[in-house]
Short mmCIF file of C-alpha atoms in Angstrom, two decimals:
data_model
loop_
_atom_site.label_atom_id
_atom_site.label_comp_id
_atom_site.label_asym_id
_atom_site.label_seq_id
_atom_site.Cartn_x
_atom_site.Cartn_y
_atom_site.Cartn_z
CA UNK A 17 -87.38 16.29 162.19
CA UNK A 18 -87.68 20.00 162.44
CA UNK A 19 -85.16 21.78 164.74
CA UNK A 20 -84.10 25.61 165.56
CA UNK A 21 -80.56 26.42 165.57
CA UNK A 22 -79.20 29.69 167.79
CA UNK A 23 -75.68 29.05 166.99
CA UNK A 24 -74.37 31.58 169.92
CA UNK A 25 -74.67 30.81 173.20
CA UNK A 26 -73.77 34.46 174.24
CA UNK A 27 -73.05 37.57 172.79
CA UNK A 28 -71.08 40.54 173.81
CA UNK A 29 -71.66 44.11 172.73
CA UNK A 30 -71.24 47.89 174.04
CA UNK A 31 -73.95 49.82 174.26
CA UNK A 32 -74.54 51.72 171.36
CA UNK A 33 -73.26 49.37 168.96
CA UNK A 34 -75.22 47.21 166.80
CA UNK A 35 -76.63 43.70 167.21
CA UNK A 36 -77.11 41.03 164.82
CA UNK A 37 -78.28 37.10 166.16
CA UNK A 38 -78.65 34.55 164.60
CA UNK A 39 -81.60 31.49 164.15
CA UNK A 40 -81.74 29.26 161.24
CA UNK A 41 -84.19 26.22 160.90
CA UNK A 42 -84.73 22.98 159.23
CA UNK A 43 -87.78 22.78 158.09
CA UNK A 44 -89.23 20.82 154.45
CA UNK A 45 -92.59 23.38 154.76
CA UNK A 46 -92.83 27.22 154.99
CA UNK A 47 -92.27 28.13 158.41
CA UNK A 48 -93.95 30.77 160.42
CA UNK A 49 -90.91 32.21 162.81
CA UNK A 50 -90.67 34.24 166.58
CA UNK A 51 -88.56 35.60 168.37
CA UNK A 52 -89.31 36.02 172.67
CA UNK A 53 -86.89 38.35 174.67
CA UNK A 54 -86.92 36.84 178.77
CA UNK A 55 -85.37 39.14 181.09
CA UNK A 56 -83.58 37.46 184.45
CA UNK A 57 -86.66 36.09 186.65
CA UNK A 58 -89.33 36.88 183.87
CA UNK A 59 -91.46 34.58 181.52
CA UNK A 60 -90.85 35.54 178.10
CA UNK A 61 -92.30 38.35 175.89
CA UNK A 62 -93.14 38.02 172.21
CA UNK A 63 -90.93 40.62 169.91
CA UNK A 64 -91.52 40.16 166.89
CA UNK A 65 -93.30 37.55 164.21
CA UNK A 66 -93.52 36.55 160.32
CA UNK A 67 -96.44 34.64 159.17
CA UNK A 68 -96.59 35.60 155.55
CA UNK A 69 -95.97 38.76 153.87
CA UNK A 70 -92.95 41.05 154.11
CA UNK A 71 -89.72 39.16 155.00
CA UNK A 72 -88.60 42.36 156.98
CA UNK A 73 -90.77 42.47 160.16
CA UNK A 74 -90.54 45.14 162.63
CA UNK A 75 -90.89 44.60 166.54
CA UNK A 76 -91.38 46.12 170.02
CA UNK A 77 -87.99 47.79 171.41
CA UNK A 78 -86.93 48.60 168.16
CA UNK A 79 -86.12 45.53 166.68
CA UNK A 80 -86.28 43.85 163.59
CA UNK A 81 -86.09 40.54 161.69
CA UNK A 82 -85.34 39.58 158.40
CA UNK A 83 -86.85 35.66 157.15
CA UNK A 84 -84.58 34.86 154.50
CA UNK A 85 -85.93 31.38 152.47
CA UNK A 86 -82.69 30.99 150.93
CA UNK A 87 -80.42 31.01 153.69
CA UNK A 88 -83.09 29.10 156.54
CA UNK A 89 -83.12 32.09 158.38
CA UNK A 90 -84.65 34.55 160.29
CA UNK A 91 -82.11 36.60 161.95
CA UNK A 92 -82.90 39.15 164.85
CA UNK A 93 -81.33 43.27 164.41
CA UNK A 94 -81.09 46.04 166.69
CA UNK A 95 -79.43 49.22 164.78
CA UNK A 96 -78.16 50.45 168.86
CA UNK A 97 -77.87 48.14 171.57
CA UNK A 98 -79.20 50.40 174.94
CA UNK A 99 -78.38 48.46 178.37
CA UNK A 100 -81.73 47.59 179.43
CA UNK A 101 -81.67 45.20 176.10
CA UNK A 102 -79.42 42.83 178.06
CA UNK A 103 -81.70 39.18 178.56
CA UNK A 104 -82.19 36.16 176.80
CA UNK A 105 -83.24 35.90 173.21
CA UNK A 106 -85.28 32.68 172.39
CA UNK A 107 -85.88 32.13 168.11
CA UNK A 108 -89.57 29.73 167.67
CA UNK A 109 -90.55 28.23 164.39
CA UNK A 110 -93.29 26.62 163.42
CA UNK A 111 -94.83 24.65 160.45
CA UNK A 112 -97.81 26.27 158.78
CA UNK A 113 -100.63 23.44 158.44
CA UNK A 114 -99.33 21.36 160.99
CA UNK A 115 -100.12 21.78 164.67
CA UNK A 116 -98.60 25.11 164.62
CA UNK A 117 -97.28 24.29 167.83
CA UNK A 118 -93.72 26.02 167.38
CA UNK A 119 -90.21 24.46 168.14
CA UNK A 120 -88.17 27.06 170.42
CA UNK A 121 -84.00 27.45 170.28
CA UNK A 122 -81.97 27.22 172.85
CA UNK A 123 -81.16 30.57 173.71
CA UNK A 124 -78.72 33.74 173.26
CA UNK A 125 -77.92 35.63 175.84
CA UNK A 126 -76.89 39.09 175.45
CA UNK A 127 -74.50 40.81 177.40
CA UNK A 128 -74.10 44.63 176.91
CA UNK A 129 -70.94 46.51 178.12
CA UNK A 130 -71.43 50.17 179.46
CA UNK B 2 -103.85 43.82 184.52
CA UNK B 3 -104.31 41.15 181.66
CA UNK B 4 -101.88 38.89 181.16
CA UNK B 5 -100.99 34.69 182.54
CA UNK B 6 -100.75 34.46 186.30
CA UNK B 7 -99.16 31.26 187.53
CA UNK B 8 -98.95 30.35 191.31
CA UNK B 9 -97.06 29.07 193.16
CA UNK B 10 -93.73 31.37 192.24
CA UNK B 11 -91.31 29.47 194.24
CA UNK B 12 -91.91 25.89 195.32
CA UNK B 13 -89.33 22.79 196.78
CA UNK B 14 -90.50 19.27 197.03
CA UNK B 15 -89.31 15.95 198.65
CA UNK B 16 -88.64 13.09 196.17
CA UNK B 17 -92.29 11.12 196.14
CA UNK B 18 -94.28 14.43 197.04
CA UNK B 19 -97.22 15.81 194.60
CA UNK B 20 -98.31 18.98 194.08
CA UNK B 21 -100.05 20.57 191.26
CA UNK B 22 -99.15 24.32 189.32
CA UNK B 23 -102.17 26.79 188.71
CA UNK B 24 -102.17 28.75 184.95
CA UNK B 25 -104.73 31.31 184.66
CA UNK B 26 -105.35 33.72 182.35
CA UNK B 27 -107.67 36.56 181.36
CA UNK B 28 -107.46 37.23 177.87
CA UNK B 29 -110.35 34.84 176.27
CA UNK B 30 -107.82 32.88 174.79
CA UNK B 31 -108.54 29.35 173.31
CA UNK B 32 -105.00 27.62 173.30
CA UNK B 33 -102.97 27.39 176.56
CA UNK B 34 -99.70 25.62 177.39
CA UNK B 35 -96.81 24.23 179.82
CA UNK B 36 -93.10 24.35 179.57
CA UNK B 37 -90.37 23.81 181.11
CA UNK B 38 -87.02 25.58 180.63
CA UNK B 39 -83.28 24.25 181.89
CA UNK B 40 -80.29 25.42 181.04
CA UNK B 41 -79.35 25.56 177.85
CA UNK B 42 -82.54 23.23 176.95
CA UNK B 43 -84.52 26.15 176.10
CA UNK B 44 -88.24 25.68 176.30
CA UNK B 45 -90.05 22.09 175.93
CA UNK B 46 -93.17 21.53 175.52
CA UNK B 47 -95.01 19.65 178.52
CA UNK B 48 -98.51 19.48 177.41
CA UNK B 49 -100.98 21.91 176.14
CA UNK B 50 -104.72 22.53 175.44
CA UNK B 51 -105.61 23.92 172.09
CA UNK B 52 -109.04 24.75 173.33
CA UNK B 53 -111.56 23.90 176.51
CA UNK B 54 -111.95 20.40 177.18
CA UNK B 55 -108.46 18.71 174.78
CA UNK B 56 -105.33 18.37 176.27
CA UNK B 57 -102.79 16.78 174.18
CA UNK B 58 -98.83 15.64 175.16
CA UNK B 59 -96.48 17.97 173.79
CA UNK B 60 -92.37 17.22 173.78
CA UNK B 61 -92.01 15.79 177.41
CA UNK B 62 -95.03 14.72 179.04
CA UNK B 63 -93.35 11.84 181.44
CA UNK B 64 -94.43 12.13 185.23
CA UNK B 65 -96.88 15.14 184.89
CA UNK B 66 -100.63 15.60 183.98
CA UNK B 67 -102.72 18.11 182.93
CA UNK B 68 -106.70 19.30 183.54
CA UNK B 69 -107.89 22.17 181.24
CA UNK B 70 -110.82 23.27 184.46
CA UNK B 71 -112.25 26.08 181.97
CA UNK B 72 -111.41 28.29 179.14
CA UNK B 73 -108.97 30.51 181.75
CA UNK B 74 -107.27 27.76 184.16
CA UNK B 75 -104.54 24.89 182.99
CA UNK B 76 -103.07 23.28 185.68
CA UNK B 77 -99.89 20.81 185.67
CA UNK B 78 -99.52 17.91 188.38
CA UNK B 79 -96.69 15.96 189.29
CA UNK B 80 -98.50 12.79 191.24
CA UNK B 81 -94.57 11.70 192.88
CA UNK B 82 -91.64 13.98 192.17
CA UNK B 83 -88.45 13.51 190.66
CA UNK B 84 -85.02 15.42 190.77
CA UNK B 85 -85.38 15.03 187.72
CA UNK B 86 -88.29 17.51 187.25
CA UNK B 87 -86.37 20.32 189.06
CA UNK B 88 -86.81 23.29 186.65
CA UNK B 89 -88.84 26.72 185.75
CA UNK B 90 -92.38 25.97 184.54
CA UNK B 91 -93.83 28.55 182.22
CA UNK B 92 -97.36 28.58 181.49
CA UNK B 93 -98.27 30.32 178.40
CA UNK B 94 -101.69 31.08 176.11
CA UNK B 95 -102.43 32.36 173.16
CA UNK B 96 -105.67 32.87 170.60
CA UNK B 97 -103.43 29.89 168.13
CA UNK B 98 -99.89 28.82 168.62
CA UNK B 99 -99.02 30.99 165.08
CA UNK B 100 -100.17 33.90 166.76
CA UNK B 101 -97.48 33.75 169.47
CA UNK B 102 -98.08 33.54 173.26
CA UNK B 103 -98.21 35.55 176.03
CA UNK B 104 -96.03 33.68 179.10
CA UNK B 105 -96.42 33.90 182.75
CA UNK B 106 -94.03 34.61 185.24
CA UNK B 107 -93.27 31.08 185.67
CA UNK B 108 -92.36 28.90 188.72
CA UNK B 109 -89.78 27.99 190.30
CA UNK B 110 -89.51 24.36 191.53
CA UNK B 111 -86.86 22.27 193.38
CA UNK B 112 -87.39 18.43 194.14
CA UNK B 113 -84.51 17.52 196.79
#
């Protein structure tokens, strides 16, 4: 069965420093792969995606993603961390020719120190 | 502005009672769907429409229903209300799930 892995449950940084999290997958097909930012009381906002193409995608508030084949992964960068980045990060992946209908993680929160 | 607007925002039921959530959204999409997020559950998949007039059951469909009414409304009814279904409902749509999805606000809802 497929499944979507965020293997922290929270994250700490200061402001200013940089952020790396993580989502990895099990999947047997290529995968198309999200990742939604929620911030407290909100529904959830799309960041970033990779459907084909470039394995380094670029997203909305400066962030990035990297889909690495080898590794199952597609792991979420910010170079500096501001304040206002502090939510919930959800990874989605999805099987191309299937239903499409993606499988979401459970969740990394980010907390960012002043 | 465009976007999903869900209603009710906040909502607490008695154990037994019904009530149904309204999705609508403005964007001409085709596909539109219901989840439900808990704690560290993350999102699951209720039901969802991949276009007017198909609804199919997605992750967790137990003790709700769905009615696609038209291309811009999806609605989700509970017929008799659990504790169990205590939780933040999140509409969402989208032109194809590998496209992504723009959410709604979501509701709020508490079965005592």
């Amino acid at each position: 069965a497929q499944s979507v892995t965020q293997p922290d449950i929270h994250i700490t940084v200061s402001e200013g420093a940089s952020l790396e999290l993580r989502c990895n997958y099990s999947y047997g097909a290529t995968p198309y792969l999200f990742w939604y930012v929620q911030s407290p009381g909100q529904g959830l906002q799309l960041l970033l995606k990779y459907f084909s193409g470039d394995t380094l995608v670029q997203g909305i508030k400066g962030f990035e993603a990297e889909f690495k084949r080898s590794q199952s992964s597609f792991n979420l960068r910010k170079p500096s961390v501001h304040w206002s980045d502090a939510a919930e990060y959800f990874c989605a992946v999805g099987v191309q020719g299937g239903s499409y209908i993606p499988t979401f993680g459970r969740g990394t929160s980010l907390i960012v120190h002043p | 502005n465009a976007g999903v607007t869900q209603t009710p925002k906040f909502q607490v039921l008695k154990t037994g009672q019904s009530m149904t959530l309204q999705c609508a959204q403005d964007m001409n999409h085709n596909s539109m769907y219901w989840y439900r997020q808990d704690p560290g559950m993350g999102l699951r998949l209720i039901y969802y429409s991949a276009s007017e007039g198909t609804t199919d059951k997605g992750e967790v469909p137990n003790g709700y229903n769905v009615s696609r009414l038209n291309k811009r409304e999806f609605s989700l009814r509970l017929e008799s209300a659990a504790p169990s279904q205590t939780s933040v409902y999140f509409c969402a749509s989208g032109r194809g799930a590998q496209h992504g999805y723009t959410f709604g606000s979501g509701t709020r809802l508490t079965v005592v």
